[in-house]
Amino acid sequence: MHALSCTAELPVGVDRVYDAWTCGWGLWFAHPDTVHLTCRVGAAFAFDVVVPGAAGAPAQRYPHYGRFRTLTPPSTVQFTWVSGPSGTGGVETLVTVSLEAVDAAVTRCTLRHEGFATAESCDRHASAWSGMLAAQAEHLRHVTPAAWAEVRQRFGGLPVNRSVPDSTFIPTRSYPDLDAAVQWLVELLGCTERLRVPGERVQLTLGNGAVVLAAWDATGAPASGGRPPATLVVRVPDVDAAWHRAVGLGFTPLTAPATGADGERQAVVRDPAGHAWALSQSMADVDPAAWGGHLAR
């Protein structure tokens, strides 16, 4: 098997470059109308690269396929890569893109592409990737904020993190008797225990939804309005941006964005009606055993 590696410094911030290699293919590489993907580990993607024909000849379409293997924002994107006779020849290869912020406006991008069946295919890609990295910055510098927002909303998805349920909205409810509360919901609704942090909290799932039950000590956290504390966790693509947006809309900041041992970067705000919202961004796929959680097997 053959492999190649190339590096370029791009005059674009690292977050923008990460987006370009995940949800933003149609902004710099693929024909926008052909992109089909969700930015999640294990999810497949497909798009066409369209090259205009010479002297009025029909445009040439080159389909590309793959599957995301690793997504670690904003530093690493790894995916399989399959293209036709003039590309990988139908062979599934592996691309790893490593990103390093040189400063706020410059990103060092190192691309390794491995698994080529022939030296000829490897050499063709070495030349093509070098040219594309050189052209990428020129494409990205002209992308408007609205265009970035559109592709994130359309294709962004949410990263997988074993430490949190695979749901966008996750209500958290507090109970003085945690085990009894778990038993109620398992017997009443048929919930399934997903993860337990002994004496602290339990994650339950039901269908494609989830709820977190938290141990509550009334002496440490008095009831509000006669009820135990409750929070709605919302998983978002960019917790810092969401937090700043919330503050600008009149929400009261309770906890500034910070990344925990479970791989979640979270911030808490209170809306004008007094309800608490926890904004959560998955920064890495973390095994709960690393921070004291026990996944139900």
Tab-separated table of C-alpha atoms in Angstrom:
chain	number	residue	atom	x	y	z
A	1	MET	CA	0.000	0.000	0.000
A	2	HIS	CA	1.131	3.562	-0.755
A	3	ALA	CA	0.714	6.799	1.209
A	4	LEU	CA	1.287	10.520	0.830
A	5	SER	CA	1.540	13.525	3.118
A	6	CYS	CA	1.379	17.254	2.431
A	7	THR	CA	1.251	20.388	4.591
A	8	ALA	CA	0.118	23.944	3.977
A	9	GLU	CA	-0.376	27.074	6.073
A	10	LEU	CA	-3.765	28.610	5.370
A	11	PRO	CA	-4.598	32.252	6.183
A	12	VAL	CA	-7.905	31.160	7.747
A	13	GLY	CA	-8.818	30.450	11.395
A	14	VAL	CA	-8.692	26.841	12.562
A	15	ASP	CA	-12.451	26.624	13.275
A	16	ARG	CA	-13.229	27.652	9.701
A	17	VAL	CA	-10.795	25.084	8.278
A	18	TYR	CA	-12.288	22.355	10.480
A	19	ASP	CA	-15.762	23.239	9.187
A	20	ALA	CA	-14.464	23.120	5.614
A	21	TRP	CA	-13.360	19.479	6.063
A	22	THR	CA	-16.608	18.411	7.753
A	23	CYS	CA	-19.800	20.281	6.833
A	24	GLY	CA	-18.350	22.759	4.317
A	25	TRP	CA	-17.270	20.584	1.368
A	26	GLY	CA	-19.669	22.422	-0.936
A	27	LEU	CA	-18.000	25.756	-0.183
A	28	TRP	CA	-14.623	24.858	-1.658
A	29	PHE	CA	-14.411	21.369	-3.202
A	30	ALA	CA	-17.693	19.661	-4.093
A	31	HIS	CA	-20.580	20.851	-6.254
A	32	PRO	CA	-22.959	22.234	-3.575
A	33	ASP	CA	-26.090	20.587	-4.991
A	34	THR	CA	-24.536	17.101	-4.775
A	35	VAL	CA	-23.442	17.067	-1.126
A	36	HIS	CA	-25.085	14.465	1.115
A	37	LEU	CA	-23.628	14.104	4.607
A	38	THR	CA	-24.056	14.375	8.344
A	39	CYS	CA	-21.018	15.283	10.441
A	40	ARG	CA	-20.983	12.312	12.778
A	41	VAL	CA	-18.497	9.560	13.424
A	42	GLY	CA	-19.609	6.553	11.389
A	43	ALA	CA	-21.836	8.578	9.054
A	44	ALA	CA	-21.356	8.249	5.302
A	45	PHE	CA	-20.936	11.147	2.883
A	46	ALA	CA	-21.170	11.493	-0.876
A	47	PHE	CA	-20.668	14.344	-3.348
A	48	ASP	CA	-19.564	15.068	-6.903
A	49	VAL	CA	-16.664	17.189	-8.047
A	50	VAL	CA	-17.783	18.860	-11.278
A	51	VAL	CA	-15.169	20.026	-13.789
A	52	PRO	CA	-16.353	22.250	-16.682
A	53	GLY	CA	-15.789	20.758	-20.134
A	54	ALA	CA	-13.395	22.412	-22.560
A	55	ALA	CA	-14.671	24.238	-25.652
A	56	GLY	CA	-18.317	23.642	-24.944
A	57	ALA	CA	-17.941	19.982	-24.027
A	58	PRO	CA	-20.195	18.628	-21.251
A	59	ALA	CA	-19.002	19.032	-17.679
A	60	GLN	CA	-17.284	16.001	-16.139
A	61	ARG	CA	-18.650	14.683	-12.835
A	62	TYR	CA	-16.405	12.737	-10.446
A	63	PRO	CA	-18.322	11.058	-7.575
A	64	HIS	CA	-16.602	10.725	-4.198
A	65	TYR	CA	-17.716	8.623	-1.238
A	66	GLY	CA	-16.531	8.041	2.308
A	67	ARG	CA	-17.343	7.690	5.973
A	68	PHE	CA	-16.224	9.843	8.909
A	69	ARG	CA	-13.923	7.884	11.229
A	70	THR	CA	-12.718	10.541	13.711
A	71	LEU	CA	-14.075	14.032	14.442
A	72	THR	CA	-12.172	15.980	17.112
A	73	PRO	CA	-12.944	19.699	16.757
A	74	PRO	CA	-11.079	21.689	15.801
A	75	SER	CA	-7.919	19.592	15.440
A	76	THR	CA	-8.583	16.300	13.616
A	77	VAL	CA	-10.811	14.986	10.850
A	78	GLN	CA	-10.371	11.420	9.593
A	79	PHE	CA	-12.462	9.789	6.894
A	80	THR	CA	-12.398	7.024	4.324
A	81	TRP	CA	-12.130	8.128	0.704
A	82	VAL	CA	-13.320	6.274	-2.398
A	83	SER	CA	-13.435	7.578	-5.956
A	84	GLY	CA	-13.542	6.126	-9.457
A	85	PRO	CA	-11.047	5.014	-12.118
A	86	SER	CA	-9.140	8.303	-12.256
A	87	GLY	CA	-9.054	8.525	-8.430
A	88	THR	CA	-8.588	5.633	-6.030
A	89	GLY	CA	-9.918	3.153	-8.579
A	90	GLY	CA	-12.722	2.142	-6.238
A	91	VAL	CA	-10.289	1.289	-3.426
A	92	GLU	CA	-11.253	2.514	0.057
A	93	THR	CA	-8.406	4.703	1.309
A	94	LEU	CA	-7.967	6.698	4.516
A	95	VAL	CA	-7.465	10.470	4.868
A	96	THR	CA	-6.372	12.127	8.125
A	97	VAL	CA	-6.429	15.937	8.306
A	98	SER	CA	-4.587	17.440	11.289
A	99	LEU	CA	-5.130	21.130	12.043
A	100	GLU	CA	-2.987	23.393	14.207
A	101	ALA	CA	-3.737	27.039	14.961
A	102	VAL	CA	-0.550	29.000	14.249
A	103	ASP	CA	-2.425	32.108	15.409
A	104	ALA	CA	-6.015	33.356	15.308
A	105	ALA	CA	-5.953	33.796	11.525
A	106	VAL	CA	-3.513	31.108	10.326
A	107	THR	CA	-3.935	27.327	10.374
A	108	ARG	CA	-1.325	24.694	9.616
A	109	CYS	CA	-3.069	21.858	7.764
A	110	THR	CA	-1.320	18.492	7.439
A	111	LEU	CA	-3.016	15.888	5.255
A	112	ARG	CA	-2.042	12.207	5.208
A	113	HIS	CA	-3.685	9.961	2.629
A	114	GLU	CA	-2.908	6.241	2.851
A	115	GLY	CA	-4.023	2.906	1.497
A	116	PHE	CA	-3.502	3.422	-2.238
A	117	ALA	CA	-3.316	0.190	-4.216
A	118	THR	CA	-0.922	1.637	-6.808
A	119	ALA	CA	1.897	4.169	-6.878
A	120	GLU	CA	0.226	5.891	-9.852
A	121	SER	CA	-2.939	6.568	-7.873
A	122	CYS	CA	-0.891	7.857	-4.943
A	123	ASP	CA	1.121	10.186	-7.189
A	124	ARG	CA	-2.033	11.600	-8.811
A	125	HIS	CA	-3.515	12.380	-5.410
A	126	ALA	CA	-0.275	13.935	-4.130
A	127	SER	CA	-0.398	16.459	-6.947
A	128	ALA	CA	-4.157	17.010	-6.606
A	129	TRP	CA	-4.158	17.521	-2.820
A	130	SER	CA	-1.254	19.993	-2.966
A	131	GLY	CA	-3.181	22.050	-5.493
A	132	MET	CA	-6.421	21.830	-3.501
A	133	LEU	CA	-4.769	22.951	-0.270
A	134	ALA	CA	-3.337	25.926	-2.104
A	135	ALA	CA	-6.763	26.764	-3.524
A	136	GLN	CA	-8.700	26.047	-0.325
A	137	ALA	CA	-7.685	29.236	1.467
A	138	GLU	CA	-8.678	31.375	-1.515
A	139	HIS	CA	-12.131	29.786	-1.575
A	140	LEU	CA	-12.631	30.017	2.192
A	141	ARG	CA	-11.599	33.645	2.605
A	142	HIS	CA	-14.581	34.708	0.481
A	143	VAL	CA	-17.250	32.633	2.265
A	144	THR	CA	-19.785	34.840	4.041
A	145	PRO	CA	-20.869	34.264	7.669
A	146	ALA	CA	-24.368	33.458	6.405
A	147	ALA	CA	-23.001	30.700	4.152
A	148	TRP	CA	-21.047	29.173	7.053
A	149	ALA	CA	-24.155	29.244	9.231
A	150	GLU	CA	-26.214	27.565	6.506
A	151	VAL	CA	-23.871	24.603	5.987
A	152	ARG	CA	-23.458	24.100	9.741
A	153	GLN	CA	-27.221	24.002	10.200
A	154	ARG	CA	-27.745	21.708	7.213
A	155	PHE	CA	-24.875	19.263	7.637
A	156	GLY	CA	-23.326	19.943	11.040
A	157	GLY	CA	-24.973	17.201	13.083
A	158	LEU	CA	-23.645	16.624	16.597
A	159	PRO	CA	-20.461	14.714	17.440
A	160	VAL	CA	-20.778	11.397	19.251
A	161	ASN	CA	-19.617	11.340	22.868
A	162	ARG	CA	-20.161	8.160	24.869
A	163	SER	CA	-20.445	10.286	28.006
A	164	VAL	CA	-23.752	11.882	26.923
A	165	PRO	CA	-26.991	10.549	25.416
A	166	ASP	CA	-27.419	10.830	21.655
A	167	SER	CA	-30.185	13.439	21.941
A	168	THR	CA	-30.378	17.159	21.228
A	169	PHE	CA	-32.592	18.035	24.226
A	170	ILE	CA	-31.858	16.362	27.575
A	171	PRO	CA	-33.986	17.457	30.573
A	172	THR	CA	-32.382	17.120	34.004
A	173	ARG	CA	-34.578	16.519	37.034
A	174	SER	CA	-33.457	16.418	40.678
A	175	TYR	CA	-34.693	13.918	43.279
A	176	PRO	CA	-33.892	13.382	46.969
A	177	ASP	CA	-34.090	9.585	46.393
A	178	LEU	CA	-32.275	8.938	43.128
A	179	ASP	CA	-32.743	5.157	43.059
A	180	ALA	CA	-36.473	5.446	43.700
A	181	ALA	CA	-36.848	7.978	40.882
A	182	VAL	CA	-35.015	5.680	38.462
A	183	GLN	CA	-37.316	2.809	39.440
A	184	TRP	CA	-40.434	4.959	38.908
A	185	LEU	CA	-39.477	5.934	35.366
A	186	VAL	CA	-38.261	2.480	34.381
A	187	GLU	CA	-41.504	0.883	35.581
A	188	LEU	CA	-43.854	3.668	34.487
A	189	LEU	CA	-42.460	4.566	31.071
A	190	GLY	CA	-40.146	1.682	30.226
A	191	CYS	CA	-36.997	3.828	30.304
A	192	THR	CA	-33.619	2.132	29.944
A	193	GLU	CA	-30.675	2.989	32.155
A	194	ARG	CA	-27.827	4.204	29.974
A	195	LEU	CA	-25.170	5.481	32.380
A	196	ARG	CA	-24.792	5.814	36.137
A	197	VAL	CA	-22.508	7.936	38.271
A	198	PRO	CA	-23.028	6.319	41.691
A	199	GLY	CA	-24.691	8.661	44.175
A	200	GLU	CA	-24.686	11.544	41.686
A	201	ARG	CA	-26.813	11.024	38.555
A	202	VAL	CA	-28.278	8.491	36.133
A	203	GLN	CA	-28.907	8.851	32.410
A	204	LEU	CA	-32.072	7.204	31.087
A	205	THR	CA	-33.190	6.768	27.483
A	206	LEU	CA	-36.628	6.233	25.982
A	207	GLY	CA	-37.000	5.888	22.227
A	208	ASN	CA	-34.772	8.597	20.730
A	209	GLY	CA	-35.075	10.776	23.843
A	210	ALA	CA	-33.169	10.965	27.117
A	211	VAL	CA	-33.452	12.338	30.637
A	212	VAL	CA	-30.897	12.777	33.419
A	213	LEU	CA	-31.922	12.189	37.026
A	214	ALA	CA	-29.693	13.966	39.550
A	215	ALA	CA	-29.333	13.360	43.283
A	216	TRP	CA	-30.677	16.353	45.201
A	217	ASP	CA	-29.854	17.554	48.670
A	218	ALA	CA	-32.347	20.216	49.720
A	219	THR	CA	-29.896	21.741	52.219
A	220	GLY	CA	-27.343	22.432	49.487
A	221	ALA	CA	-29.769	23.491	46.745
A	222	PRO	CA	-33.099	24.738	48.073
A	223	ALA	CA	-36.191	24.169	45.995
A	224	SER	CA	-37.172	26.979	43.641
A	225	GLY	CA	-40.865	27.786	43.547
A	226	GLY	CA	-41.545	24.761	45.717
A	227	ARG	CA	-39.862	22.329	43.317
A	228	PRO	CA	-36.378	20.752	43.107
A	229	PRO	CA	-33.958	22.310	40.588
A	230	ALA	CA	-34.498	21.445	36.917
A	231	THR	CA	-32.435	22.262	33.848
A	232	LEU	CA	-32.852	21.593	30.140
A	233	VAL	CA	-29.586	20.569	28.453
A	234	VAL	CA	-29.380	21.515	24.774
A	235	ARG	CA	-26.555	20.100	22.676
A	236	VAL	CA	-25.249	22.751	20.271
A	237	PRO	CA	-22.487	22.852	17.617
A	238	ASP	CA	-20.717	25.857	19.219
A	239	VAL	CA	-21.365	26.489	22.919
A	240	ASP	CA	-19.317	29.706	23.088
A	241	ALA	CA	-21.244	31.285	20.226
A	242	ALA	CA	-24.573	30.145	21.699
A	243	TRP	CA	-23.638	31.538	25.137
A	244	HIS	CA	-22.715	34.946	23.735
A	245	ARG	CA	-25.908	34.946	21.667
A	246	ALA	CA	-27.991	34.139	24.757
A	247	VAL	CA	-26.435	36.962	26.778
A	248	GLY	CA	-27.129	39.358	23.904
A	249	LEU	CA	-30.778	38.289	23.927
A	250	GLY	CA	-31.165	39.132	27.603
A	251	PHE	CA	-30.456	35.742	29.206
A	252	THR	CA	-28.645	35.880	32.550
A	253	PRO	CA	-25.242	34.154	32.425
A	254	LEU	CA	-24.908	31.669	35.296
A	255	THR	CA	-21.835	29.638	34.287
A	256	ALA	CA	-19.359	30.612	31.554
A	257	PRO	CA	-18.316	27.964	28.972
A	258	ALA	CA	-15.881	25.380	30.380
A	259	THR	CA	-14.838	21.879	29.301
A	260	GLY	CA	-15.275	19.025	31.765
A	261	ALA	CA	-13.588	15.646	32.131
A	262	ASP	CA	-16.511	14.016	30.310
A	263	GLY	CA	-15.593	15.796	27.059
A	264	GLU	CA	-18.538	18.213	27.193
A	265	ARG	CA	-18.019	21.964	27.042
A	266	GLN	CA	-20.960	23.522	28.863
A	267	ALA	CA	-22.386	26.879	29.890
A	268	VAL	CA	-25.556	27.683	31.833
A	269	VAL	CA	-27.897	30.631	31.301
A	270	ARG	CA	-31.281	31.655	32.719
A	271	ASP	CA	-33.915	32.936	30.324
A	272	PRO	CA	-35.986	36.077	31.068
A	273	ALA	CA	-38.795	33.882	32.488
A	274	GLY	CA	-36.420	32.308	35.018
A	275	HIS	CA	-35.816	28.890	33.408
A	276	ALA	CA	-32.271	27.465	33.384
A	277	TRP	CA	-30.715	26.196	30.138
A	278	ALA	CA	-27.432	24.273	29.947
A	279	LEU	CA	-25.726	24.613	26.559
A	280	SER	CA	-23.470	21.647	25.790
A	281	GLN	CA	-20.942	20.963	23.016
A	282	SER	CA	-19.242	17.568	22.576
A	283	MET	CA	-15.499	18.263	22.282
A	284	ALA	CA	-14.348	14.602	22.253
A	285	ASP	CA	-15.646	11.053	22.470
A	286	VAL	CA	-14.778	10.180	26.085
A	287	ASP	CA	-15.159	6.782	27.725
A	288	PRO	CA	-17.252	7.445	30.879
A	289	ALA	CA	-14.966	5.095	32.838
A	290	ALA	CA	-12.289	7.807	32.557
A	291	TRP	CA	-14.271	10.165	34.802
A	292	GLY	CA	-16.280	7.821	37.053
A	293	GLY	CA	-19.319	6.933	34.959
A	294	HIS	CA	-20.520	3.372	34.339
A	295	LEU	CA	-22.120	2.597	30.982
A	296	ALA	CA	-24.849	-0.039	30.979
A	297	ARG	CA	-23.643	-2.826	28.700
